[in-house]
Amino acid sequence: MKWKASIGLEVHVQLATQTKLFCGCRTTDSNAPPNSSVCPVCLGYPGALPVLNREAVRLTVRTGLMLGCAIRATSWFDRKSYFYPDMPKNYQISQYAAPLCEGGAVEVEGEDGIRRTVRLRRIHLEEDVAKSLHIGRRSGVDFNRAGVPLMEIVTEPDMGSPDEAFAFLLALKRILLCLAVSPCNLEEGNLRCDINCSVRPADRSELGTKVEIKNLNTFKGVRDALRHELERQQAALEAGELLEQETRRWDADAGATFSMRTKEQAHDYRYFPEPDLMPVRISVEERESWRAALPEMPARRCERFMQEYGLPEYDARVLTADRAIADYFEEAARGASNPKWVANWMMTEMLRRMADAPSEAWARLPVRPAALRELAELAGRGVINSPTAKAVLDVLFERGGDPVAIVQERGWGQISDAAAVGGLADRVIREHERVAADFRNGKAAALQFLIGQGMRLSRGKANPALLRDELIRRLGSRSESAG
Amino acid sequence: MEQPQINVEYVARLARLELEPEERDLFQGQLDQILSYFERIRQVAVEGVEPTAHTRPVYNVFREDEPTPGFSSEVALKNAPSSADGLFIVPRIVETS
Ligand SMILES: [Zn+2]
């Protein structure tokens, strides 16, 4: 029998705010000492009152607008009641009945190159819970994460394979980075996923029994968990077993999912409107002003880079993966006589030097985009050679400035004057008569040695192609094809 | 119209409350009474009325995304029944597999 899988995801995205969702405590990373960014609100003290962070609302709506969601004119928060030490008020403030964003879609390109649409159900805003560390028979609780704003993006069960779910997450991350709404640092748990999946005979349209897999914090984990879980479900169905609607946990070490048998199987969260918060109203003017500030979709920008700047697809993809990098490149490439030169510098030296830097670093880089454009011009036209260009880039990274001025100030200009290089070639031949004779007698490799000597004498400033021509002209064209 | 019933025992379990039999009977009666008020409200025609999330017509109470001082971890942990390594220590509650 043929089987068909249906996969839906709930992605919890940590928003790029300075402070928590309902209090002024800073959002911290995992290096912060435990319980160092806490207050009565996020510790759940009785009587402490939450006040909504305006920026968290803006970032969520911005994401919704980018993904084509409808933005609710009025939305509000609800209490989701449950008991667990990670949530001492015994309810999590979330959105249930009236989320900020509804509908929308993400375009996903699979490995087969075919584009599919994954529909979204909703995007809502909620607070993160504390982190529990289990130590023997006790648990230690750290509230630094409690109250951090999370945007939960819920999809329809539109994905048909683990690879498609993986491609969806990559596409989503790219958009979130482009919007600058989340740091998207997976090691810090900035993106966490819950999976819904089911398997049914291919000729049936009604979905099979739904199984939930909780709390995956890597994209690879999502793909691996799905591969194993869908296989397990299919094998069970083939053996004629009935599947149970349940929640399972992925164990990466065991490479399998395990049922989480909770005493309270049917979760009853008893949602009701949070009386401590006022509803949110987003006016048409505000919504439209946020829409007008949206960046270009990464996929569209990628295509434009290929057409406008003549970049190969791979380069265009790399340069549009992060909006900060794309903006930097575009500022440098605009007005360049050959944008491809700029792209080459970006793809090699710049990305290598900036490999570990956060996205924000690009905007404050001492190397201004215009300086990189100048540098690419100087190197591309052969005014300076490649090692010199890299040395200029070192200076630019250190203190910024203008490449032309740096080259002049340090006397680093490449010697491209035929007479000067010709003189250099004469001197090399004079000083290395025997090697020159070897070349005349057909030993092609001798030419490289002579070029090397010329470069050394000029302290790297000679134009190597010109030096080569001048040497060959003096030594006769017999071995011109060699070298 | 049929009178809805509330399962006091179930609600008590969700709320982690242990009730004596007398309390259960008392609350059953009280909650049934409250529910009957809602039954009366249900008879009001509300088509076209926007659901209310709050009793006061106030919207958009925001704070700016600016840090304000909170507790030091020493102060925060003063209220902990038990603490170690900067963490609140509680009995382990694990959804067992
Ligand atoms: Zn706080």
Coordinates of C-alpha atoms and ligand atoms in Angstrom, one line a residue:
Chain A
M1 CA 0.0 0.0 0.0
K2 CA 1.1 3.6 -0.7
W3 CA 1.2 5.9 2.3
K4 CA 1.0 9.7 2.5
A5 CA 2.3 11.8 5.4
S6 CA 0.9 15.1 6.6
I7 CA 3.2 17.3 8.8
G8 CA 2.4 20.5 10.6
L9 CA 4.8 22.6 12.7
E10 CA 4.5 25.0 15.6
V11 CA 7.6 27.1 15.6
H12 CA 8.4 29.1 18.7
V13 CA 10.6 32.1 17.8
Q14 CA 12.3 34.2 20.3
L15 CA 11.9 37.9 19.4
A16 CA 14.7 40.4 19.2
T17 CA 13.6 42.6 22.0
Q18 CA 15.9 44.0 24.7
T19 CA 13.4 43.2 27.5
K20 CA 10.9 40.6 28.4
L21 CA 7.3 40.5 27.2
F22 CA 5.6 41.9 30.3
C23 CA 8.4 43.4 32.4
G24 CA 11.6 45.4 32.0
C25 CA 14.0 42.5 32.8
R26 CA 16.6 42.1 30.1
T27 CA 16.5 39.1 27.8
T28 CA 19.7 37.3 28.4
D29 CA 21.6 34.5 26.8
S30 CA 22.7 31.2 28.3
N31 CA 25.9 32.8 29.7
A32 CA 24.0 34.9 32.2
P33 CA 24.1 33.6 35.8
P34 CA 20.9 31.9 36.7
N35 CA 18.1 34.1 38.1
S36 CA 20.0 37.2 37.4
S37 CA 17.3 38.9 35.2
V38 CA 14.2 38.5 37.2
C39 CA 11.6 40.6 38.9
P40 CA 8.2 40.1 40.7
V41 CA 6.4 39.9 37.3
C42 CA 8.4 37.2 35.7
L43 CA 8.8 35.3 39.0
G44 CA 5.0 35.2 39.1
Y45 CA 4.6 37.0 42.4
P46 CA 0.9 37.4 43.5
G47 CA -0.3 40.9 42.7
A48 CA 2.5 41.7 40.2
L49 CA 1.0 43.2 37.0
P50 CA 2.2 42.6 33.5
V51 CA 2.5 45.5 31.0
L52 CA 2.9 44.6 27.3
N53 CA 6.1 45.3 25.4
R54 CA 5.2 47.4 22.4
E55 CA 8.2 46.3 20.4
A56 CA 7.1 42.6 20.7
V57 CA 3.8 43.4 19.2
R58 CA 5.4 45.3 16.3
L59 CA 7.9 42.5 15.5
T60 CA 5.1 39.9 15.5
V61 CA 2.8 42.0 13.3
R62 CA 5.8 42.8 11.0
T63 CA 6.4 39.0 10.6
G64 CA 2.7 38.5 9.9
L65 CA 2.6 41.2 7.2
M66 CA 5.7 39.7 5.5
L67 CA 4.1 36.3 5.5
G68 CA 0.8 37.6 4.1
C69 CA -1.2 37.1 7.3
A70 CA -4.4 39.0 8.1
I71 CA -3.7 41.3 11.1
R72 CA -6.6 41.3 13.6
A73 CA -7.9 44.8 14.3
T74 CA -8.4 43.7 17.9
S75 CA -6.6 40.9 19.6
W76 CA -6.0 40.0 23.2
F77 CA -4.2 37.7 25.6
D78 CA -5.5 34.6 27.4
R79 CA -4.4 32.6 30.4
K80 CA -3.4 29.0 29.7
S81 CA -3.7 27.2 33.0
Y82 CA -1.4 24.3 33.9
F83 CA 0.8 23.3 36.8
Y84 CA 4.5 22.9 36.5
P85 CA 7.5 24.5 38.3
D86 CA 8.6 26.4 35.2
M87 CA 5.4 28.6 35.5
P88 CA 4.8 29.6 39.1
K89 CA 1.7 31.7 38.5
N90 CA 0.2 28.4 37.2
Y91 CA -0.8 29.9 33.9
Q92 CA 1.1 31.1 30.9
I93 CA 0.0 34.3 29.2
S94 CA -0.6 33.4 25.6
Q95 CA -3.1 34.2 22.8
Y96 CA -5.8 31.7 22.1
A97 CA -9.1 33.2 20.9
A98 CA -7.7 36.3 19.1
P99 CA -4.1 36.0 17.9
L100 CA -2.4 39.0 16.3
C101 CA -2.0 37.3 12.9
E102 CA -4.2 34.8 11.1
G103 CA -3.6 32.9 7.8
G104 CA -0.6 33.6 5.6
A105 CA 1.9 31.3 3.9
V106 CA 5.6 30.5 3.4
E107 CA 6.9 29.6 -0.1
V108 CA 9.2 26.6 0.2
E109 CA 11.6 25.4 -2.4
G110 CA 12.3 21.7 -2.1
E111 CA 15.5 19.9 -3.0
D112 CA 13.8 19.0 -6.3
G113 CA 13.6 22.7 -7.1
I114 CA 9.8 22.7 -7.0
R115 CA 8.1 25.4 -5.1
R116 CA 5.3 24.6 -2.7
T117 CA 3.2 26.7 -0.4
V118 CA 2.9 25.9 3.3
R119 CA -0.1 27.7 4.6
L120 CA 0.0 29.2 8.1
R121 CA -2.9 29.0 10.5
R122 CA -1.9 31.8 12.9
I123 CA 0.9 33.7 14.6
H124 CA 0.5 34.6 18.2
L125 CA 2.5 36.1 21.0
E126 CA 3.3 34.4 24.3
E127 CA 5.7 34.4 27.2
D128 CA 8.4 31.8 27.5
V129 CA 8.6 29.7 30.6
A130 CA 11.5 29.1 33.0
K131 CA 14.2 26.6 32.4
S132 CA 14.3 23.4 34.6
L133 CA 17.4 21.4 35.2
H134 CA 16.8 18.0 36.7
I135 CA 19.3 17.0 39.3
G136 CA 18.6 13.6 40.8
R137 CA 15.2 13.7 42.4
R138 CA 15.1 17.5 42.5
S139 CA 14.8 20.2 39.9
G140 CA 16.6 23.5 39.7
V141 CA 14.7 26.3 38.1
D142 CA 16.2 29.4 36.4
F143 CA 13.8 32.2 35.6
N144 CA 16.0 34.2 33.2
R145 CA 14.0 32.8 30.3
A146 CA 10.6 33.2 31.9
G147 CA 8.7 35.9 30.3
V148 CA 10.9 36.3 27.2
P149 CA 8.7 37.0 24.2
L150 CA 8.0 34.1 21.9
M151 CA 6.1 34.4 18.6
E152 CA 4.5 31.0 17.8
I153 CA 4.0 30.4 14.1
V154 CA 1.5 27.5 13.5
T155 CA 1.3 25.9 10.1
E156 CA -1.4 23.9 8.5
P157 CA -0.4 20.2 8.0
D158 CA 0.8 21.0 4.5
M159 CA 4.2 19.4 4.5
G160 CA 4.5 15.9 3.0
S161 CA 8.0 14.8 4.0
P162 CA 10.7 15.3 6.5
D163 CA 12.8 17.1 3.8
E164 CA 9.9 19.4 3.1
A165 CA 9.6 20.3 6.8
F166 CA 13.4 20.9 6.9
A167 CA 13.1 23.2 3.8
F168 CA 10.2 25.1 5.4
L169 CA 12.3 25.8 8.5
L170 CA 15.2 27.0 6.4
A171 CA 13.0 29.3 4.3
L172 CA 11.3 30.6 7.5
K173 CA 14.6 31.3 9.2
R174 CA 15.8 33.2 6.1
I175 CA 12.7 35.4 6.2
L176 CA 13.0 36.0 10.0
L177 CA 16.7 37.0 9.6
C178 CA 15.8 39.3 6.8
L179 CA 13.1 40.9 8.9
A180 CA 15.5 41.2 11.9
V181 CA 12.7 40.1 14.2
S182 CA 14.7 37.3 15.9
P183 CA 18.4 36.5 16.5
C184 CA 17.6 33.0 15.2
N185 CA 20.4 31.5 17.2
L186 CA 19.6 27.8 17.3
E187 CA 22.2 27.0 20.0
E188 CA 20.5 29.5 22.3
G189 CA 17.1 27.8 21.6
N190 CA 15.8 30.9 19.7
L191 CA 13.8 28.6 17.4
R192 CA 12.0 25.6 18.9
C193 CA 9.6 23.3 17.2
D194 CA 6.7 21.1 18.0
I195 CA 5.6 18.7 15.3
N196 CA 2.2 17.2 14.4
C197 CA 2.3 14.3 12.0
S198 CA 0.1 11.6 10.7
V199 CA 0.2 8.9 8.0
R200 CA -2.7 7.7 5.9
P201 CA -3.3 5.5 2.8
A202 CA -2.4 7.6 -0.3
D203 CA -5.9 7.3 -1.7
R204 CA -7.6 8.7 1.4
S205 CA -8.1 12.4 1.9
E206 CA -9.0 12.3 5.6
L207 CA -6.0 12.7 7.9
G208 CA -4.7 9.8 10.0
T209 CA -4.3 9.7 13.7
K210 CA -2.2 12.7 14.8
V211 CA 0.9 12.3 16.9
E212 CA 2.7 15.2 18.5
I213 CA 6.5 15.4 19.0
K214 CA 7.5 18.1 21.5
N215 CA 10.3 20.5 21.8
L216 CA 12.9 20.1 19.1
N217 CA 15.6 22.7 19.0
T218 CA 17.5 21.9 15.8
F219 CA 16.2 21.7 12.2
K220 CA 18.2 18.4 11.8
G221 CA 16.4 17.1 14.9
V222 CA 13.0 17.9 13.3
R223 CA 14.0 16.0 10.2
D224 CA 15.5 13.0 12.0
A225 CA 12.5 12.8 14.4
L226 CA 10.1 12.9 11.5
R227 CA 12.0 10.3 9.5
H228 CA 11.8 7.8 12.4
E229 CA 8.3 8.7 13.5
L230 CA 6.7 8.4 10.1
E231 CA 8.5 5.1 9.6
R232 CA 7.1 3.9 12.9
Q233 CA 3.6 4.9 12.1
Q234 CA 3.7 3.4 8.7
A235 CA 5.1 0.1 10.0
A236 CA 2.3 0.0 12.7
L237 CA -0.4 0.7 10.1
E238 CA 1.0 -2.0 7.8
A239 CA 0.9 -4.5 10.7
G240 CA -2.7 -3.6 11.1
E241 CA -2.3 -1.8 14.4
L242 CA -4.3 1.2 15.5
L243 CA -2.3 4.3 16.3
E244 CA -3.0 6.3 19.4
Q245 CA -3.3 10.0 19.5
E246 CA -0.5 10.9 21.8
T247 CA 2.5 13.1 22.6
R248 CA 6.0 11.7 22.0
R249 CA 9.5 12.8 22.7
W250 CA 12.5 12.5 20.3
D251 CA 15.6 11.0 21.8
A252 CA 18.4 11.8 19.5
D253 CA 20.8 9.4 21.2
A254 CA 18.4 6.5 20.9
G255 CA 17.3 7.7 17.4
A256 CA 13.7 7.0 18.2
T257 CA 10.6 8.7 19.6
F258 CA 9.1 7.6 22.9
S259 CA 5.6 8.1 24.3
M260 CA 5.2 10.7 27.0
R261 CA 2.6 9.1 29.2
T262 CA 1.2 11.9 31.2
K263 CA -1.2 11.4 34.1
E264 CA -3.3 14.0 32.6
Q265 CA -3.6 12.9 29.0
A266 CA -6.3 15.2 27.9
H267 CA -4.9 18.7 28.5
D268 CA -7.5 21.1 29.6
Y269 CA -5.9 24.5 29.7
R270 CA -9.1 26.4 30.5
Y271 CA -8.3 29.4 28.4
F272 CA -9.9 32.7 29.3
P273 CA -9.1 36.3 28.6
E274 CA -6.2 37.7 30.8
P275 CA -7.9 40.4 32.9
D276 CA -4.5 42.0 33.8
L277 CA -3.9 43.1 30.2
M278 CA -5.9 45.4 28.0
P279 CA -6.7 44.2 24.4
V280 CA -4.5 45.4 21.6
R281 CA -5.9 47.4 18.7
I282 CA -3.9 48.0 15.6
S283 CA -5.1 50.8 13.5
V284 CA -5.1 50.6 9.7
E285 CA -2.6 53.5 9.5
E286 CA -0.2 51.8 11.9
R287 CA -0.5 48.5 10.1
E288 CA 0.1 50.1 6.7
S289 CA 3.1 52.0 7.9
W290 CA 4.6 48.8 9.1
R291 CA 3.8 47.1 5.8
A292 CA 5.5 49.9 3.9
A293 CA 8.7 49.3 6.0
L294 CA 8.9 45.7 5.0
P295 CA 12.1 44.5 3.2
E296 CA 12.1 42.6 0.0
M297 CA 11.5 38.8 0.3
P298 CA 14.8 37.0 0.3
A299 CA 13.8 34.8 -2.6
R300 CA 12.9 37.8 -4.7
R301 CA 16.0 39.7 -3.8
C302 CA 18.1 36.6 -4.8
E303 CA 16.6 36.6 -8.3
R304 CA 17.1 40.3 -8.6
F305 CA 20.8 40.0 -7.6
M306 CA 21.2 37.4 -10.4
Q307 CA 19.6 39.7 -13.0
E308 CA 20.8 43.1 -11.8
Y309 CA 24.4 42.3 -10.9
G310 CA 24.9 39.2 -13.0
L311 CA 25.7 37.0 -10.1
P312 CA 25.6 33.2 -10.3
E313 CA 22.7 31.6 -8.4
Y314 CA 25.0 30.3 -5.6
D315 CA 26.5 33.7 -4.9
A316 CA 23.1 35.4 -5.0
R317 CA 21.8 32.9 -2.5
V318 CA 24.7 33.3 -0.1
L319 CA 24.6 37.0 -0.3
T320 CA 20.8 37.2 0.4
A321 CA 20.8 34.7 3.2
D322 CA 21.2 37.5 5.8
R323 CA 19.6 40.9 5.2
A324 CA 22.6 42.7 6.8
I325 CA 25.0 41.1 4.3
A326 CA 22.6 41.7 1.4
D327 CA 22.3 45.4 2.3
Y328 CA 26.0 45.7 2.6
F329 CA 26.7 44.1 -0.7
E330 CA 24.1 46.1 -2.5
E331 CA 25.4 49.4 -1.2
A332 CA 28.9 48.4 -2.4
A333 CA 27.8 46.9 -5.8
R334 CA 25.6 49.9 -6.7
G335 CA 27.6 52.0 -9.0
A336 CA 30.5 49.6 -9.3
S337 CA 31.8 49.2 -12.9
N338 CA 31.8 45.5 -12.4
P339 CA 29.5 44.2 -9.5
K340 CA 31.0 40.8 -9.9
W341 CA 34.3 42.0 -8.6
V342 CA 32.5 43.3 -5.5
A343 CA 30.6 39.9 -5.2
N344 CA 33.9 38.0 -5.3
W345 CA 35.4 40.1 -2.5
M346 CA 32.2 39.5 -0.5
M347 CA 32.1 35.8 -1.1
T348 CA 35.8 35.2 -0.2
E349 CA 37.5 37.7 2.1
M350 CA 34.5 39.5 3.6
L351 CA 32.5 36.4 4.5
R352 CA 35.6 34.6 5.8
R353 CA 36.6 37.6 8.0
M354 CA 33.0 38.0 9.2
A355 CA 32.2 34.3 9.7
D356 CA 31.7 34.5 13.5
A357 CA 30.4 38.1 13.6
P358 CA 26.7 38.7 14.4
S359 CA 24.5 40.3 11.6
E360 CA 24.5 43.7 13.3
A361 CA 28.2 43.9 12.9
W362 CA 27.9 44.6 9.2
A363 CA 26.2 47.9 9.7
R364 CA 29.0 49.2 12.0
L365 CA 31.9 47.7 10.1
P366 CA 34.8 50.2 9.6
V367 CA 35.1 49.0 6.0
R368 CA 32.4 51.0 4.5
P369 CA 30.6 49.5 1.4
A370 CA 32.0 52.3 -0.7
A371 CA 35.5 51.5 0.4
L372 CA 35.0 47.8 -0.5
R373 CA 33.8 48.9 -4.0
E374 CA 36.9 51.1 -4.4
L375 CA 39.1 48.2 -3.3
A376 CA 37.4 45.8 -5.7
E377 CA 38.0 48.3 -8.5
L378 CA 41.7 48.8 -7.7
A379 CA 42.3 45.0 -7.6
G380 CA 40.0 44.3 -10.6
R381 CA 41.8 46.8 -12.8
G382 CA 45.2 45.5 -11.7
V383 CA 46.3 48.7 -10.1
I384 CA 47.2 46.6 -7.0
N385 CA 47.8 42.9 -6.9
S386 CA 46.0 40.4 -4.7
P387 CA 48.3 40.3 -1.6
T388 CA 48.4 44.1 -1.6
A389 CA 44.6 44.3 -1.9
K390 CA 44.3 42.0 1.1
A391 CA 46.8 44.2 3.1
V392 CA 44.6 47.2 2.2
L393 CA 41.6 45.3 3.5
D394 CA 43.5 44.6 6.7
V395 CA 43.9 48.4 7.2
L396 CA 40.3 49.0 6.3
F397 CA 39.1 46.5 8.9
E398 CA 41.4 48.1 11.5
R399 CA 40.6 51.8 11.0
G400 CA 38.4 52.3 7.9
G401 CA 39.3 54.9 5.4
D402 CA 39.7 55.2 1.6
P403 CA 41.6 52.5 -0.3
V404 CA 43.1 54.8 -2.8
A405 CA 44.6 57.0 0.0
I406 CA 45.9 53.9 1.8
V407 CA 47.6 52.6 -1.4
Q408 CA 49.2 56.0 -2.0
E409 CA 50.2 56.7 1.5
R410 CA 52.0 53.4 1.8
G411 CA 53.4 53.3 -1.7
W412 CA 51.6 50.1 -2.5
G413 CA 50.5 50.9 -6.0
Q414 CA 51.1 48.1 -8.5
I415 CA 53.7 48.8 -11.2
S416 CA 51.8 48.5 -14.4
D417 CA 54.0 50.8 -16.4
A418 CA 55.5 48.8 -19.3
A419 CA 58.9 50.6 -19.2
A420 CA 59.3 50.1 -15.5
V421 CA 58.4 46.5 -15.6
G422 CA 60.6 46.0 -18.7
G423 CA 63.5 47.4 -16.7
L424 CA 62.7 45.0 -14.0
A425 CA 62.7 42.1 -16.5
D426 CA 66.1 43.1 -17.8
R427 CA 67.5 43.1 -14.3
V428 CA 66.1 39.7 -13.5
I429 CA 67.5 38.2 -16.7
R430 CA 70.9 39.8 -15.9
E431 CA 71.0 38.5 -12.4
H432 CA 69.9 34.9 -13.3
E433 CA 71.6 34.3 -16.7
R434 CA 71.7 30.5 -16.2
V435 CA 68.0 30.2 -15.5
A436 CA 67.2 32.5 -18.4
A437 CA 69.3 30.2 -20.6
D438 CA 67.4 27.1 -19.3
F439 CA 64.1 28.8 -20.4
R440 CA 65.5 29.6 -23.8
N441 CA 66.5 25.9 -24.1
G442 CA 62.9 24.8 -23.5
K443 CA 62.7 24.4 -19.7
A444 CA 59.3 26.0 -19.2
A445 CA 59.3 25.9 -15.4
A446 CA 62.2 28.3 -15.4
L447 CA 59.8 31.2 -16.2
Q448 CA 58.0 30.9 -12.9
F449 CA 61.3 31.3 -11.1
L450 CA 62.1 34.4 -13.0
I451 CA 58.6 35.9 -12.4
G452 CA 59.1 35.1 -8.7
Q453 CA 62.4 36.9 -8.6
G454 CA 60.9 40.0 -10.3
M455 CA 58.0 40.1 -7.8
R456 CA 60.5 39.9 -5.0
L457 CA 62.7 42.7 -6.4
S458 CA 59.6 44.9 -6.8
R459 CA 58.4 43.9 -3.3
G460 CA 55.2 42.5 -4.8
K461 CA 54.3 45.6 -6.6
A462 CA 54.9 44.6 -10.2
N463 CA 51.9 43.6 -12.2
P464 CA 52.6 39.8 -12.6
A465 CA 50.9 39.4 -16.0
L466 CA 52.8 42.3 -17.4
L467 CA 56.1 41.0 -15.9
R468 CA 55.5 37.7 -17.5
D469 CA 54.9 39.3 -20.9
E470 CA 58.0 41.4 -20.7
L471 CA 60.2 38.4 -19.7
I472 CA 58.9 36.3 -22.6
R473 CA 59.4 39.1 -25.0
R474 CA 63.1 39.3 -24.0
L475 CA 63.7 35.6 -23.9
G476 CA 62.1 34.8 -27.2
S477 CA 58.7 33.3 -28.0
R478 CA 59.9 29.7 -28.3
S479 CA 58.4 28.7 -25.0
E480 CA 55.5 31.0 -25.0
S481 CA 52.9 28.3 -24.8
A482 CA 54.6 27.0 -21.6
G483 CA 54.3 28.3 -18.1
Chain B
M1 CA -33.0 24.6 28.3
E2 CA -30.9 21.9 29.9
Q3 CA -29.0 22.9 33.0
P4 CA -25.3 22.4 32.4
Q5 CA -23.4 20.4 35.0
I6 CA -19.9 21.2 36.3
N7 CA -17.7 18.3 37.3
V8 CA -16.3 19.6 40.6
E9 CA -14.0 16.7 41.1
Y10 CA -12.4 17.2 37.7
V11 CA -12.0 20.9 38.1
A12 CA -10.5 20.4 41.6
R13 CA -8.0 17.9 40.2
L14 CA -7.0 20.4 37.5
A15 CA -6.6 23.1 40.1
R16 CA -4.6 20.7 42.4
L17 CA -7.2 21.1 45.2
E18 CA -8.0 18.3 47.6
L19 CA -11.7 18.6 48.7
E20 CA -13.5 17.0 51.6
P21 CA -16.8 15.4 50.6
E22 CA -18.7 18.2 52.4
E23 CA -16.7 20.8 50.4
R24 CA -17.4 19.0 47.2
D25 CA -21.1 19.2 47.8
L26 CA -21.0 22.8 48.9
F27 CA -19.0 23.9 45.8
Q28 CA -21.2 21.8 43.5
G29 CA -24.2 23.7 44.6
Q30 CA -22.5 27.1 44.4
L31 CA -21.0 26.5 41.0
D32 CA -24.3 25.2 39.6
Q33 CA -25.9 28.4 40.8
I34 CA -23.2 30.5 39.0
L35 CA -23.7 28.5 35.8
S36 CA -27.4 29.1 35.9
Y37 CA -26.6 32.9 35.8
F38 CA -24.7 32.2 32.6
E39 CA -27.7 30.4 31.2
R40 CA -29.7 33.5 31.7
I41 CA -27.1 35.6 30.0
R42 CA -27.1 33.1 27.1
Q43 CA -30.7 34.0 26.4
V44 CA -29.7 37.6 25.5
A45 CA -29.4 38.2 21.7
V46 CA -25.8 38.9 21.0
E47 CA -25.5 38.6 17.2
G48 CA -23.3 41.2 15.8
V49 CA -21.8 42.1 19.2
E50 CA -18.0 42.0 19.4
P51 CA -16.8 39.6 22.1
T52 CA -15.4 41.5 25.1
A53 CA -12.0 40.7 26.4
H54 CA -12.1 43.2 29.2
T55 CA -14.7 45.0 31.2
R56 CA -13.1 48.4 30.6
P57 CA -12.9 50.0 27.2
V58 CA -9.2 50.7 27.4
Y59 CA -6.8 49.5 24.7
N60 CA -3.1 49.5 23.9
V61 CA -1.5 49.8 27.3
F62 CA 2.1 49.4 26.4
R63 CA 5.6 49.8 27.8
E64 CA 8.6 50.7 25.7
D65 CA 11.3 48.1 25.2
E66 CA 13.6 49.6 27.7
P67 CA 15.3 47.7 30.6
T68 CA 14.3 48.5 34.2
P69 CA 16.1 47.1 37.2
G70 CA 14.8 43.9 38.8
F71 CA 16.0 41.7 41.6
S72 CA 19.5 40.5 42.1
S73 CA 19.6 36.7 42.2
E74 CA 20.4 36.9 45.9
V75 CA 17.2 38.8 46.6
A76 CA 15.2 36.6 44.2
L77 CA 16.3 33.5 46.0
K78 CA 15.5 34.8 49.5
N79 CA 11.9 33.6 48.9
A80 CA 13.0 30.2 47.7
P81 CA 12.1 27.3 49.9
S82 CA 15.4 25.8 48.9
S83 CA 18.2 27.0 46.6
A84 CA 21.5 25.9 45.2
D85 CA 23.9 27.3 42.6
G86 CA 21.6 30.2 42.0
L87 CA 18.7 28.0 41.2
F88 CA 15.3 27.5 42.9
I89 CA 15.2 23.9 44.1
V90 CA 11.9 22.1 43.8
P91 CA 10.8 18.5 43.9
R92 CA 11.4 16.9 40.5
I93 CA 8.2 16.7 38.4
V94 CA 8.8 14.8 35.3
E95 CA 6.4 13.5 32.7
T96 CA 7.6 10.0 32.9
S97 CA 8.2 7.9 29.9
Ligands
ZN1 ZN 10.9 40.4 35.1

